[in-house]
CSV table of C-alpha atoms (C1' of nucleotides) in Angstrom, one decimal:
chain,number,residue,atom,x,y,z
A,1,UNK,CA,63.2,-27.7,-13.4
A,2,UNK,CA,60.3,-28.3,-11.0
A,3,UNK,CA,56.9,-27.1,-9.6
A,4,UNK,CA,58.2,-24.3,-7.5
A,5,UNK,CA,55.8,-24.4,-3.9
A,6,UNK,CA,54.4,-27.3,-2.2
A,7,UNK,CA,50.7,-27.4,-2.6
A,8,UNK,CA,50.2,-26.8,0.8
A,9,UNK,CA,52.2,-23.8,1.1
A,10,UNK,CA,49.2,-22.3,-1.7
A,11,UNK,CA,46.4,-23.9,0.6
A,12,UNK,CA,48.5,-21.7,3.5
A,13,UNK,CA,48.4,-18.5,1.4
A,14,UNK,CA,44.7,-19.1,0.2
A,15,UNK,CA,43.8,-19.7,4.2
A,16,UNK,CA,46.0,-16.0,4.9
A,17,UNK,CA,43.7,-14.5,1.8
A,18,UNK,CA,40.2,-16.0,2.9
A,19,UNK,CA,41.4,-14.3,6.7
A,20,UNK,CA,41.6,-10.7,5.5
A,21,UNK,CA,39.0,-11.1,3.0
A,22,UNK,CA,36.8,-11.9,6.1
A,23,UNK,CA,38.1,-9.2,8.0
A,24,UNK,CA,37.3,-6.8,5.0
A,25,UNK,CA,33.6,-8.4,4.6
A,26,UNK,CA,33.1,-7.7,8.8
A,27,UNK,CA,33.7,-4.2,8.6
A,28,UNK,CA,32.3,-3.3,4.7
A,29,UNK,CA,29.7,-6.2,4.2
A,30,UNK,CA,29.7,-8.1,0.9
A,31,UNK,CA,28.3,-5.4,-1.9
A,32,UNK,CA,30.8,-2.4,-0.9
A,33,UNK,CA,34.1,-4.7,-0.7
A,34,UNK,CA,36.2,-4.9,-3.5
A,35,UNK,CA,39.2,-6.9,-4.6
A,36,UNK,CA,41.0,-4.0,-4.0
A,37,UNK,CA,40.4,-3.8,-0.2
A,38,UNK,CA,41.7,-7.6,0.0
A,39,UNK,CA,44.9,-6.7,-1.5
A,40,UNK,CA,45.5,-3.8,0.3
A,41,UNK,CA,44.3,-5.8,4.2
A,42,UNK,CA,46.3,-9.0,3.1
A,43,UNK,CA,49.3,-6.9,1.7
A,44,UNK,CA,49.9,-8.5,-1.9
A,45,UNK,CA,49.5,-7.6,-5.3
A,46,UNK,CA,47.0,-7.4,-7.5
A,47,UNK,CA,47.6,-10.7,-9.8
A,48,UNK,CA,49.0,-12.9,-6.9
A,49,UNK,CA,45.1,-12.2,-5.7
A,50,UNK,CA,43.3,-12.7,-9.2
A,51,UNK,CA,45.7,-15.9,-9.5
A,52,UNK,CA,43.9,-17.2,-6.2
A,53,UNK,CA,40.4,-15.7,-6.7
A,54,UNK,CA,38.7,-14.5,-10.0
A,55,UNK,CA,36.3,-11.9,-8.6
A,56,UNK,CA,34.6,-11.0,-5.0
A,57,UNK,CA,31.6,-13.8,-5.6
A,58,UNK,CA,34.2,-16.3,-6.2
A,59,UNK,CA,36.1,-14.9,-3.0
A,60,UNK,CA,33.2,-14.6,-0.5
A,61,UNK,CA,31.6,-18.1,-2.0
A,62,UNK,CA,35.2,-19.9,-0.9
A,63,UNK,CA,35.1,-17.9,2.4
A,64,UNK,CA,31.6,-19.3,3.1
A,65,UNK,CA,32.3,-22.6,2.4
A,66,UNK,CA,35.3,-22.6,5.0
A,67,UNK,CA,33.1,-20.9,7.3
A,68,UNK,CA,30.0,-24.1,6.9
A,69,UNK,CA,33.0,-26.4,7.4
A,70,UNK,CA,34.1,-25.3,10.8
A,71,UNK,CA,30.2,-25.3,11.9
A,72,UNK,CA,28.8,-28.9,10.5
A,73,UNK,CA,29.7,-30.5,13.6
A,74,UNK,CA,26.7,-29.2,15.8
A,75,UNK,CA,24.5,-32.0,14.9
A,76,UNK,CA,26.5,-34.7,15.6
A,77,UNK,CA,24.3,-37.5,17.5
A,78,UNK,CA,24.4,-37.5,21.0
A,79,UNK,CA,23.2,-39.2,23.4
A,80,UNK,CA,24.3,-37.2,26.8
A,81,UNK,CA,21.7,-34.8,25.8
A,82,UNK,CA,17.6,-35.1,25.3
A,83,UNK,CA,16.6,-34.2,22.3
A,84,UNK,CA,15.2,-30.7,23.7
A,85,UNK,CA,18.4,-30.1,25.7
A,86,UNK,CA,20.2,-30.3,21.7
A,87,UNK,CA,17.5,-28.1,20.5
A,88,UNK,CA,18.4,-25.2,23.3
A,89,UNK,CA,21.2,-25.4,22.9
A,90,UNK,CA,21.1,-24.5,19.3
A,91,UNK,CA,18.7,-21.8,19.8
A,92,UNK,CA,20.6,-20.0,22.3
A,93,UNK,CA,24.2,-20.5,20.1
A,94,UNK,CA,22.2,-18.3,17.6
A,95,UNK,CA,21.4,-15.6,20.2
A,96,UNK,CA,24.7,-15.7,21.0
A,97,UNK,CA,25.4,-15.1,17.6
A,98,UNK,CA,23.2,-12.3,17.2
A,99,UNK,CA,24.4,-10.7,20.0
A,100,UNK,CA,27.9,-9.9,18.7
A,101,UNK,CA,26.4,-9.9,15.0
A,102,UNK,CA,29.1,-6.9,14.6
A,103,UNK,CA,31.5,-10.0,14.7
A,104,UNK,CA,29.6,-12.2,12.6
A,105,UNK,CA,29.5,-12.4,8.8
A,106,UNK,CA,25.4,-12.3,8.8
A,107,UNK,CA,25.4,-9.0,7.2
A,108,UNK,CA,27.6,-10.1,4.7
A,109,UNK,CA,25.5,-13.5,4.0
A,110,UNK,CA,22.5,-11.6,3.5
A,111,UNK,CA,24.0,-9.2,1.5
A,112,UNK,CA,25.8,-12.2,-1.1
A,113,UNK,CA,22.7,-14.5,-1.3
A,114,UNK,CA,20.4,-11.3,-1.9
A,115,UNK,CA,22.7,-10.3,-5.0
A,116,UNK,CA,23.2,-13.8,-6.6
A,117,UNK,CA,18.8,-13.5,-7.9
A,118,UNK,CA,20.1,-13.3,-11.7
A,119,UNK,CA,22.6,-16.5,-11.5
A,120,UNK,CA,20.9,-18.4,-9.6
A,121,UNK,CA,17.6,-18.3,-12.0
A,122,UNK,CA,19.6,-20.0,-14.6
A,123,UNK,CA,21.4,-22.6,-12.4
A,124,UNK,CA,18.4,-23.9,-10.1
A,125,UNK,CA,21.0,-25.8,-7.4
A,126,UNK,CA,22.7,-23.0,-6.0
A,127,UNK,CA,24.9,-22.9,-3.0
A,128,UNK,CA,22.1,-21.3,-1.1
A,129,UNK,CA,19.9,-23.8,-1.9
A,130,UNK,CA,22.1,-26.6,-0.3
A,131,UNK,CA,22.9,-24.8,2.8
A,132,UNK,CA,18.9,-24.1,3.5
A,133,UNK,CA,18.5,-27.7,2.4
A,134,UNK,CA,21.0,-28.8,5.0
A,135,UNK,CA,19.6,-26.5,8.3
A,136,UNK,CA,16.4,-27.5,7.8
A,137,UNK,CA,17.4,-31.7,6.8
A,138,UNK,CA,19.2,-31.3,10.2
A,139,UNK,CA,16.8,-29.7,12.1
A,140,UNK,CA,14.2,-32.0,10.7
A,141,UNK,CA,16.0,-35.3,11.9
A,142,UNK,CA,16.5,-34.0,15.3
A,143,UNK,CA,13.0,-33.7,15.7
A,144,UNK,CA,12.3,-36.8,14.2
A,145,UNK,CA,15.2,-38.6,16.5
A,146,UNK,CA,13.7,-37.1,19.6
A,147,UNK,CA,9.9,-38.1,18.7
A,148,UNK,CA,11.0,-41.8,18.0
A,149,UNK,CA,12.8,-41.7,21.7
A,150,UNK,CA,9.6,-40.6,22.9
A,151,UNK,CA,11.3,-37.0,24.6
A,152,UNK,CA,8.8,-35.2,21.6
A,153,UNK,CA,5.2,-35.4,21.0
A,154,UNK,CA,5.2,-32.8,18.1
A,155,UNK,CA,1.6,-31.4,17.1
A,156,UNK,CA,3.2,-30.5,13.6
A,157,UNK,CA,5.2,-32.1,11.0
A,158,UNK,CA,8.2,-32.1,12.0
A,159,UNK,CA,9.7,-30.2,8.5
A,160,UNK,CA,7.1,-27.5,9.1
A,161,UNK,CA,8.4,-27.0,12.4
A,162,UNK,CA,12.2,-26.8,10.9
A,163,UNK,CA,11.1,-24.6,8.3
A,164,UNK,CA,9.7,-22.0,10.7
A,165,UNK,CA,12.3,-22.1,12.9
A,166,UNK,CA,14.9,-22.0,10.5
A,167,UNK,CA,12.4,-18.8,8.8
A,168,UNK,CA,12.5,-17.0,12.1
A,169,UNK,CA,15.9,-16.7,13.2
A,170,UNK,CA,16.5,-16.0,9.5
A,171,UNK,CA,14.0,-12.8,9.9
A,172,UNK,CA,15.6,-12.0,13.5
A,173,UNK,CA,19.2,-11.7,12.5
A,174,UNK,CA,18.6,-9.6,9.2
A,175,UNK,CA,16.9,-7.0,11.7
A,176,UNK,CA,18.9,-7.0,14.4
A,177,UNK,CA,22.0,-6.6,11.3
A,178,UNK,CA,20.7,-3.6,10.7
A,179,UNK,CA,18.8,-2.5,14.1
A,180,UNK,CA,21.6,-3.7,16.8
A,181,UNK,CA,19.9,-6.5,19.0
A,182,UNK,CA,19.0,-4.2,21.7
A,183,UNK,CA,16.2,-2.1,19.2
A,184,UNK,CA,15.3,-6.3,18.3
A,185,UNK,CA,15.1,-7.4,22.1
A,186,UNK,CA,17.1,-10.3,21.1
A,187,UNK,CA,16.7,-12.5,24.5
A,188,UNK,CA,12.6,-11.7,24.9
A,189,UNK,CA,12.1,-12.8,21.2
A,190,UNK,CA,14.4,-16.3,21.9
A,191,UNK,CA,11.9,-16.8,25.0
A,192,UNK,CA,8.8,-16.2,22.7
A,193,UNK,CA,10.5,-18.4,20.1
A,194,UNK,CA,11.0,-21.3,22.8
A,195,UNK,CA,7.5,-20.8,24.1
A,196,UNK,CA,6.1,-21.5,20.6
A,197,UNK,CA,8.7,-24.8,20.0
A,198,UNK,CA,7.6,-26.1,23.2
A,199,UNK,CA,3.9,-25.8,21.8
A,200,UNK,CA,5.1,-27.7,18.4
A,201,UNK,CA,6.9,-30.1,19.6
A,202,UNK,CA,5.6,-30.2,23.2
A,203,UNK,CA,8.7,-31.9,24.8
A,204,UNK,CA,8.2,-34.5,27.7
A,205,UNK,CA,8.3,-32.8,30.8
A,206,UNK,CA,11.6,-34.3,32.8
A,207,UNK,CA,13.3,-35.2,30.1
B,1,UNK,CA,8.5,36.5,-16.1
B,2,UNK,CA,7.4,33.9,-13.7
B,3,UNK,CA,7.7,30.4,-12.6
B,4,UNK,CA,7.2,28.2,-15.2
B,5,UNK,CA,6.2,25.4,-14.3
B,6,UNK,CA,2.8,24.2,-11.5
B,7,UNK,CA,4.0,22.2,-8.9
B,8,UNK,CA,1.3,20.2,-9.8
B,9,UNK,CA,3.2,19.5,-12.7
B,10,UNK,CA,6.2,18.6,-10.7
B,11,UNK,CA,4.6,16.3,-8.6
B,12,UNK,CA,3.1,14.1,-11.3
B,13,UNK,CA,6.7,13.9,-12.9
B,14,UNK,CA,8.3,13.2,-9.5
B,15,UNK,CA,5.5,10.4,-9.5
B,16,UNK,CA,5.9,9.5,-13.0
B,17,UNK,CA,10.1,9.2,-12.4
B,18,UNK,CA,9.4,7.2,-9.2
B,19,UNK,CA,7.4,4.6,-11.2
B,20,UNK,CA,9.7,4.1,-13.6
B,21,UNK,CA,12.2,3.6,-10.2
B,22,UNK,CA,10.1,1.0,-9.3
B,23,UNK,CA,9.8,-1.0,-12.4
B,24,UNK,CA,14.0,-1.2,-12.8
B,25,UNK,CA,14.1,-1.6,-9.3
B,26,UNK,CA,11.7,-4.8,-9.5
B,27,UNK,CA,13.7,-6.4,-12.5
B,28,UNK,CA,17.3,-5.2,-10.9
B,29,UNK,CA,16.8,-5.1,-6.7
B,30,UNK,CA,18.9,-2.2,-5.4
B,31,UNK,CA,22.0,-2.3,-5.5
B,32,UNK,CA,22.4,-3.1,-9.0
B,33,UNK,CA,20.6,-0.4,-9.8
B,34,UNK,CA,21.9,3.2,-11.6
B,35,UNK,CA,21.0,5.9,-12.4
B,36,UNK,CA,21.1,5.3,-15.8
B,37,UNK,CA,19.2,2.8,-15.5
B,38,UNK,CA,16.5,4.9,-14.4
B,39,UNK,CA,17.0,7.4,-16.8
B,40,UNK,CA,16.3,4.8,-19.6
B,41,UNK,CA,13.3,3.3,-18.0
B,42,UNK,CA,12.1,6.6,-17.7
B,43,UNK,CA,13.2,8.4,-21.4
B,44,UNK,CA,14.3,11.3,-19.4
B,45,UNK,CA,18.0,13.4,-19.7
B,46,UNK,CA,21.1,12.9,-17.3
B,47,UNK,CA,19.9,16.3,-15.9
B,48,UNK,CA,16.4,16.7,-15.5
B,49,UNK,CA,16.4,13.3,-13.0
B,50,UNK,CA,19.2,14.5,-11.1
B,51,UNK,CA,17.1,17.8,-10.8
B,52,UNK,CA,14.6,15.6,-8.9
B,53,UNK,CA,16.8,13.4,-7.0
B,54,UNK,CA,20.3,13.5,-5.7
B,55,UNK,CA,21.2,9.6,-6.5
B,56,UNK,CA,19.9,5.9,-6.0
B,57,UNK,CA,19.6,6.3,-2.4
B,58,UNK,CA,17.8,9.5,-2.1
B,59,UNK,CA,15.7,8.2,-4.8
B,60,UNK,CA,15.1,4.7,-3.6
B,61,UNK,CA,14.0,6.2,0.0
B,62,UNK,CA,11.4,8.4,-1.7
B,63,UNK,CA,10.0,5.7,-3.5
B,64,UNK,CA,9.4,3.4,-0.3
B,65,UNK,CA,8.1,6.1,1.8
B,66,UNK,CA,5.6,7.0,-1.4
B,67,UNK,CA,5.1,3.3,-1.2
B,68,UNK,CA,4.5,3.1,2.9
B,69,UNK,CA,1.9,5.8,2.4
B,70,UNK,CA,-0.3,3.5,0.5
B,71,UNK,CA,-0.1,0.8,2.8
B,72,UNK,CA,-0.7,2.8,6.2
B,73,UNK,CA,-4.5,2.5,6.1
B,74,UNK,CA,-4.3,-1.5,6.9
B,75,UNK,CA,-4.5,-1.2,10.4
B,76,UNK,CA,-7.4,1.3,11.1
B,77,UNK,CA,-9.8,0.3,14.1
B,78,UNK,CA,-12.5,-2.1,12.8
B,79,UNK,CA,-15.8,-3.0,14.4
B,80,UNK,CA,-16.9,-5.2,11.8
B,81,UNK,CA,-14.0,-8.4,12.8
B,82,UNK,CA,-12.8,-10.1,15.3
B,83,UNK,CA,-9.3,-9.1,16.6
B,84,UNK,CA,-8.5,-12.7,15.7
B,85,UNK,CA,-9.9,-12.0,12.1
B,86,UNK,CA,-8.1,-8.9,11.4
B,87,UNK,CA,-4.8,-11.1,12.4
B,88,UNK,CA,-5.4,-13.7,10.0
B,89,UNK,CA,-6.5,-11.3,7.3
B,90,UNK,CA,-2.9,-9.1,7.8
B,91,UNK,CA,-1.1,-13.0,7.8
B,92,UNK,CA,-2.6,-13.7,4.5
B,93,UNK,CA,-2.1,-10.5,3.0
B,94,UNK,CA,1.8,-10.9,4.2
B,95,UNK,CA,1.3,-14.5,2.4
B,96,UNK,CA,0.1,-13.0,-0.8
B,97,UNK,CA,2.7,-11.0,-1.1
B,98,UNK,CA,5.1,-14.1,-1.0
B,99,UNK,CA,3.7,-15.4,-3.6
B,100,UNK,CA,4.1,-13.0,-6.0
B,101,UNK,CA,7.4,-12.0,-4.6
B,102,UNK,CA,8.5,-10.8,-7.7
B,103,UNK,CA,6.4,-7.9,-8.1
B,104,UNK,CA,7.3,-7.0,-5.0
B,105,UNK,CA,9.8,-4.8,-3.6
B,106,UNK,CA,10.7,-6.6,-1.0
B,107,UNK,CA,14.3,-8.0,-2.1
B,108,UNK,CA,14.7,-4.6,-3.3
B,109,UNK,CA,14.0,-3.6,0.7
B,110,UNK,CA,16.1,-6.0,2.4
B,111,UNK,CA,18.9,-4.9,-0.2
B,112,UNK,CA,18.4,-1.4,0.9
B,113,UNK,CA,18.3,-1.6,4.9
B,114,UNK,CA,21.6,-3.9,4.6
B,115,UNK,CA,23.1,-1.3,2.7
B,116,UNK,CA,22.3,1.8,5.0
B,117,UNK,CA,24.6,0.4,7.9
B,118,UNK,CA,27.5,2.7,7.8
B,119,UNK,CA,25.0,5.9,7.3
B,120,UNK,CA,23.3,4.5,10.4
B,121,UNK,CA,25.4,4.1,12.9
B,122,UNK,CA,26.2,7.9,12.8
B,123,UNK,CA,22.2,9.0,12.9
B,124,UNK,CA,20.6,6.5,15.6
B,125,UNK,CA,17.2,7.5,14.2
B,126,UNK,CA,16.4,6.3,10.9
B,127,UNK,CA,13.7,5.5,8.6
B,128,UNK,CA,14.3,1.5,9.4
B,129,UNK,CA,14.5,2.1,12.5
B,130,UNK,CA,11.4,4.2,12.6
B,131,UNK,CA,9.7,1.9,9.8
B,132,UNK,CA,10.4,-1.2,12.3
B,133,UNK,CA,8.5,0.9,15.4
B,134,UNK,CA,5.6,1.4,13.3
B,135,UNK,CA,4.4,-2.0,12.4
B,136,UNK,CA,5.4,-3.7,15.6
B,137,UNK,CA,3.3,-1.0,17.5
B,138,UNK,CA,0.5,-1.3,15.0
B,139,UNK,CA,0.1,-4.9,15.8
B,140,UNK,CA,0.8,-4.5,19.4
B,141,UNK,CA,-2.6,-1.6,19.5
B,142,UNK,CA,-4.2,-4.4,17.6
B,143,UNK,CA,-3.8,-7.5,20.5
B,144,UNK,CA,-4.0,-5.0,23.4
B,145,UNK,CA,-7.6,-3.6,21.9
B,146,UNK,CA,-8.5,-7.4,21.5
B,147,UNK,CA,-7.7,-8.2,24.4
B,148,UNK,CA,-9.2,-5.5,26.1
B,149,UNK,CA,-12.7,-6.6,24.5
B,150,UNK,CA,-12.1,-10.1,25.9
B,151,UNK,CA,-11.7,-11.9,22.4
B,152,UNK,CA,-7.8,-12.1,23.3
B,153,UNK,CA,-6.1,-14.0,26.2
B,154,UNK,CA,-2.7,-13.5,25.9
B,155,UNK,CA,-0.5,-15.8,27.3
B,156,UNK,CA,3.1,-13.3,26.4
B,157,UNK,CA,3.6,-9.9,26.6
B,158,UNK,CA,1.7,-7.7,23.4
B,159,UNK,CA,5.0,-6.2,22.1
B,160,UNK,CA,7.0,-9.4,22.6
B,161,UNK,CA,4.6,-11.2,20.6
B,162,UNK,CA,4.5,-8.5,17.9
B,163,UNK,CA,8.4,-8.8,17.3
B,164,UNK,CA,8.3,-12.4,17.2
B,165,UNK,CA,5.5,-11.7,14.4
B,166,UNK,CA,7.4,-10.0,12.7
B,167,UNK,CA,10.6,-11.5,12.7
B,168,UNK,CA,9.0,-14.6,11.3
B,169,UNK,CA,7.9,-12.8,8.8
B,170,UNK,CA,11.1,-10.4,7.7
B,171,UNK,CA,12.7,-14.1,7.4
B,172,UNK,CA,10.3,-15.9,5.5
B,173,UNK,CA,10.3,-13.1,3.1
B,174,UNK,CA,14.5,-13.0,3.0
B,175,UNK,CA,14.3,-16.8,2.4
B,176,UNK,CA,11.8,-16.6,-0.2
B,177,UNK,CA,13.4,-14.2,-2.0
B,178,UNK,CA,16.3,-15.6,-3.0
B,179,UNK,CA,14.7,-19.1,-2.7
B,180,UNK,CA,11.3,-18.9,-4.4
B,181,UNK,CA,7.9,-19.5,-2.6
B,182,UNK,CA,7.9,-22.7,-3.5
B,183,UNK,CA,11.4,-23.5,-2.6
B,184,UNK,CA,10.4,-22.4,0.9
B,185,UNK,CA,6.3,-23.9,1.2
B,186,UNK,CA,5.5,-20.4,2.2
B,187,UNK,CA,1.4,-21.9,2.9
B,188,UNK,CA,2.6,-24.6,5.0
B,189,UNK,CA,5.1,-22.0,6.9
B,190,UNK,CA,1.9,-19.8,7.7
B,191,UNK,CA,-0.2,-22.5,8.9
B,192,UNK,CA,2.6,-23.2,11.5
B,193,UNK,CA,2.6,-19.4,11.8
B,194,UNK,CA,-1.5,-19.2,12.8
B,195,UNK,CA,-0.6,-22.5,14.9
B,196,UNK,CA,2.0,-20.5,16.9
B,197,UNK,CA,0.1,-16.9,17.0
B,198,UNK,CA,-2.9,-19.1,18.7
B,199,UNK,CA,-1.3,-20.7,21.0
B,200,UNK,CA,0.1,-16.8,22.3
B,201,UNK,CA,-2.9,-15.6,21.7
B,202,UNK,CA,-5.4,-17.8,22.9
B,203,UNK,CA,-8.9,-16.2,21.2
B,204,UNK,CA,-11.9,-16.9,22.5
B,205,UNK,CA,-13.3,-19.8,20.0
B,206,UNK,CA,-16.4,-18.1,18.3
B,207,UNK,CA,-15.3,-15.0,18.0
C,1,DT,C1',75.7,-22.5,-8.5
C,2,DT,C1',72.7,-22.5,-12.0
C,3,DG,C1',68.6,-22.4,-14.4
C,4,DA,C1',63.8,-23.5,-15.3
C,5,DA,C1',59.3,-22.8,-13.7
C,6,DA,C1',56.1,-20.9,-10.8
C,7,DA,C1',54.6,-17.0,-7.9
C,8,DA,C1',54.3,-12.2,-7.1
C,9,DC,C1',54.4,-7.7,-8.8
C,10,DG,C1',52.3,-3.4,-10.6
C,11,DA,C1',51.4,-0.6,-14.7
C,12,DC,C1',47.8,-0.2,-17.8
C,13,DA,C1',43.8,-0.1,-20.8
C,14,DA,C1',38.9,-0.4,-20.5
C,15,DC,C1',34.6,0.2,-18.5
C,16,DG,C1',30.7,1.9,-16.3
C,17,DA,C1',28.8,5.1,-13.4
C,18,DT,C1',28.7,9.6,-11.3
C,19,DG,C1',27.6,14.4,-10.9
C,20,DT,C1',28.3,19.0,-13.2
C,21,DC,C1',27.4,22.6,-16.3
C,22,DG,C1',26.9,25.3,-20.4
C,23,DT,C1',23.3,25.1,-23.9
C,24,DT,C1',18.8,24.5,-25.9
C,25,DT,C1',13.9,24.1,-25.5
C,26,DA,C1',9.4,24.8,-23.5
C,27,DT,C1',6.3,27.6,-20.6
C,28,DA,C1',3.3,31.2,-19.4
C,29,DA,C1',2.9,35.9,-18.1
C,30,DT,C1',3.0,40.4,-20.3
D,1,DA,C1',4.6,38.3,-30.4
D,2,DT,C1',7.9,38.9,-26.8
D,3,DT,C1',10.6,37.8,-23.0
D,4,DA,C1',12.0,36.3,-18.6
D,5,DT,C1',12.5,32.1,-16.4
D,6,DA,C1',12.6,27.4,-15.4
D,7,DA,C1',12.9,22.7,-17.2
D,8,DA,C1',15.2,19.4,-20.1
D,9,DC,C1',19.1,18.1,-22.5
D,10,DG,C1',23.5,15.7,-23.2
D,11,DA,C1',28.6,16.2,-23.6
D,12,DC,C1',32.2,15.9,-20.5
D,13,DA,C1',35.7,15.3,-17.0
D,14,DT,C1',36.4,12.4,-13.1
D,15,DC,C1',36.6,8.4,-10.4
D,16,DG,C1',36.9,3.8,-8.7
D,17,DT,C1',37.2,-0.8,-10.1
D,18,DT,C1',38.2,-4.6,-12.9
D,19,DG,C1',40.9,-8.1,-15.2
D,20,DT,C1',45.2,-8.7,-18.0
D,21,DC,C1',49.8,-9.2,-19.1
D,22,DG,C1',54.7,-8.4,-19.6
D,23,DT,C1',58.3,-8.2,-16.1
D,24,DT,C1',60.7,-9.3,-11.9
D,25,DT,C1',61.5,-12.1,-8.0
D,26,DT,C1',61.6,-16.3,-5.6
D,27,DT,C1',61.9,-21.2,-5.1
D,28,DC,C1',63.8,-25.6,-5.5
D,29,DA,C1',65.8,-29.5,-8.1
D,30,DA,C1',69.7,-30.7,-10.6
DNA sequence: TTGAAAAACGACAACGATGTCGTTTATAAT
DNA sequence: ATTATAAACGACATCGTTGTCGTTTTTCAA
């Protein structure tokens, strides 16, 4: 008589589940996936998937979550870098991003956060909350960092500035997920985008 | 014998059903959306709204293009303003609509274009696609005319800085739809907005 | 090797939505 | 009034998905 798996052999088989559920999500997006499709791309049955997951929100919320964890570490401090250098750098990981977007669960996000309106009325402190909480915190104390160094001289608050950054590649992946990045002009909009932060934040020339 | 009905009459009822469209479309976005839903909102049989439309998309695609109609005339050439002033006017007109993003049917939108991807990728020309074109040109006429009368000195490209103007704004709208205007300071996001726009565009001060 | 407990299975009932179609009702020309 | 025709109705068969639950299989400790 005994518990019958270790409990990482079930964090194993939750890890294989969350992989074809992602696979499914890539190729339908969020709203036309059902449980059914992760059964039949992860090869189990029915109620070993319902014993793991209780419906697609609860799946793709899990699969998110795993997702944020593998990208925290961006903003780690460093001091290699200026400031600017940091904030190229994450503008062009996004272009990158959009440019294989076909790889890339961005559909899919926009597609879960648009269809959780009616839960998330009640609740108030939603998952999507948090995450637009953190990308714009972060953002926010990388310009702040960089101004105290003295490598920024921004003409804006420097939260206003995250907001609208964070607002614009928002509004530049949803189109290109539905228009391809060529119909968007991906790389001419990223140079427009760096022209304006260079305006905001007007970077020390140098540095 | 005869026809029986005017296609007057027709019209107003195809009218009549797309309202009611547009209120359960409001309270439920897209893709929650049913037929039967419709058919309530509207007290109308199974049968006489499939007589009009085919299904949800069919039906939902009307409704925007009845809606675009309305909204073409923003944009006609205009003596009395500044080029700068008609800019500022459109921003806060896009800022309005923020703020009362729940009459709106913008969620609704986004829903829909996300949805269309499979359906897409076969055609190559499609009402988003054709949609997108149409505003980004509208506003590119609208800086190449200023500029032309010397009120606008440009330091980008017209078209680039037309996408970026309305990326920005597709994201600002995403983010405050699931987030709230307030959730997202939608004011303070267009001042950085106007701050950015003058910068590209340089206007003339005075005019 | 055995047996208890957990994990995996898959049949099934229930639901909600879809699109069709034979029937009824309303319309307007005769 | 009559009648041909179209509009509106709503019952119905069908489909895909969901979540459950009794059964079978696997696992590991004793």
């Amino acid at each position: 008589m005994s518990p019958k798996v270790s409990d990482e052999y079930k964090n194993q088989k939750k890890t294989m589940l969350l992989q074809a559920a992602k696979s499914v999500f890539l190729a339908k997006g969020y709203t036309k996936t059902t449980m059914q499709d992760v059964m039949d791309e992860a090869g189990i049955s029915r109620g070993a998937l319902y014993a793991y997951f209780d419906n697609v929100e609860h799946l793709y919320m899990e699969l998110l979550q795993f997702e944020d964890q593998v990208n925290v570490l961006f903003f780690s401090p460093n001091d290699d870098e200026t400031s600017w250098q940091q904030i190229t750098n994450w503008v062009h990981k996004q272009q990158k991003e959009m440019e294989q977007i076909e790889q890339t669960l961005t559909q899919a996000n926009s597609e879960y956060f648009l269809s959780i309106r009616d839960s998330k009325k009640q609740e108030g402190e939603t998952y999507s909350t948090t995450r637009y909480d953190r990308i714009v915190n972060a953002l926010t104390v990388l310009f702040q960092s960089g101004t105290k160094k003295g490598e920024l001289q921004p003409r804006l608050p420097a939260e206003m500035i995250s907001r609208y950054l964070v607002s614009f590649i928002d509004g530049l992946m949803l189109d290109t997920a539905h228009l391809g990045a060529e119909k968007t002009r991906v790389a001419e909009q990223m140079e427009a985008l760096l022209f304006s932060l260079r305006e905001m934040l007007r970077p020390v020339s140098g540095k």
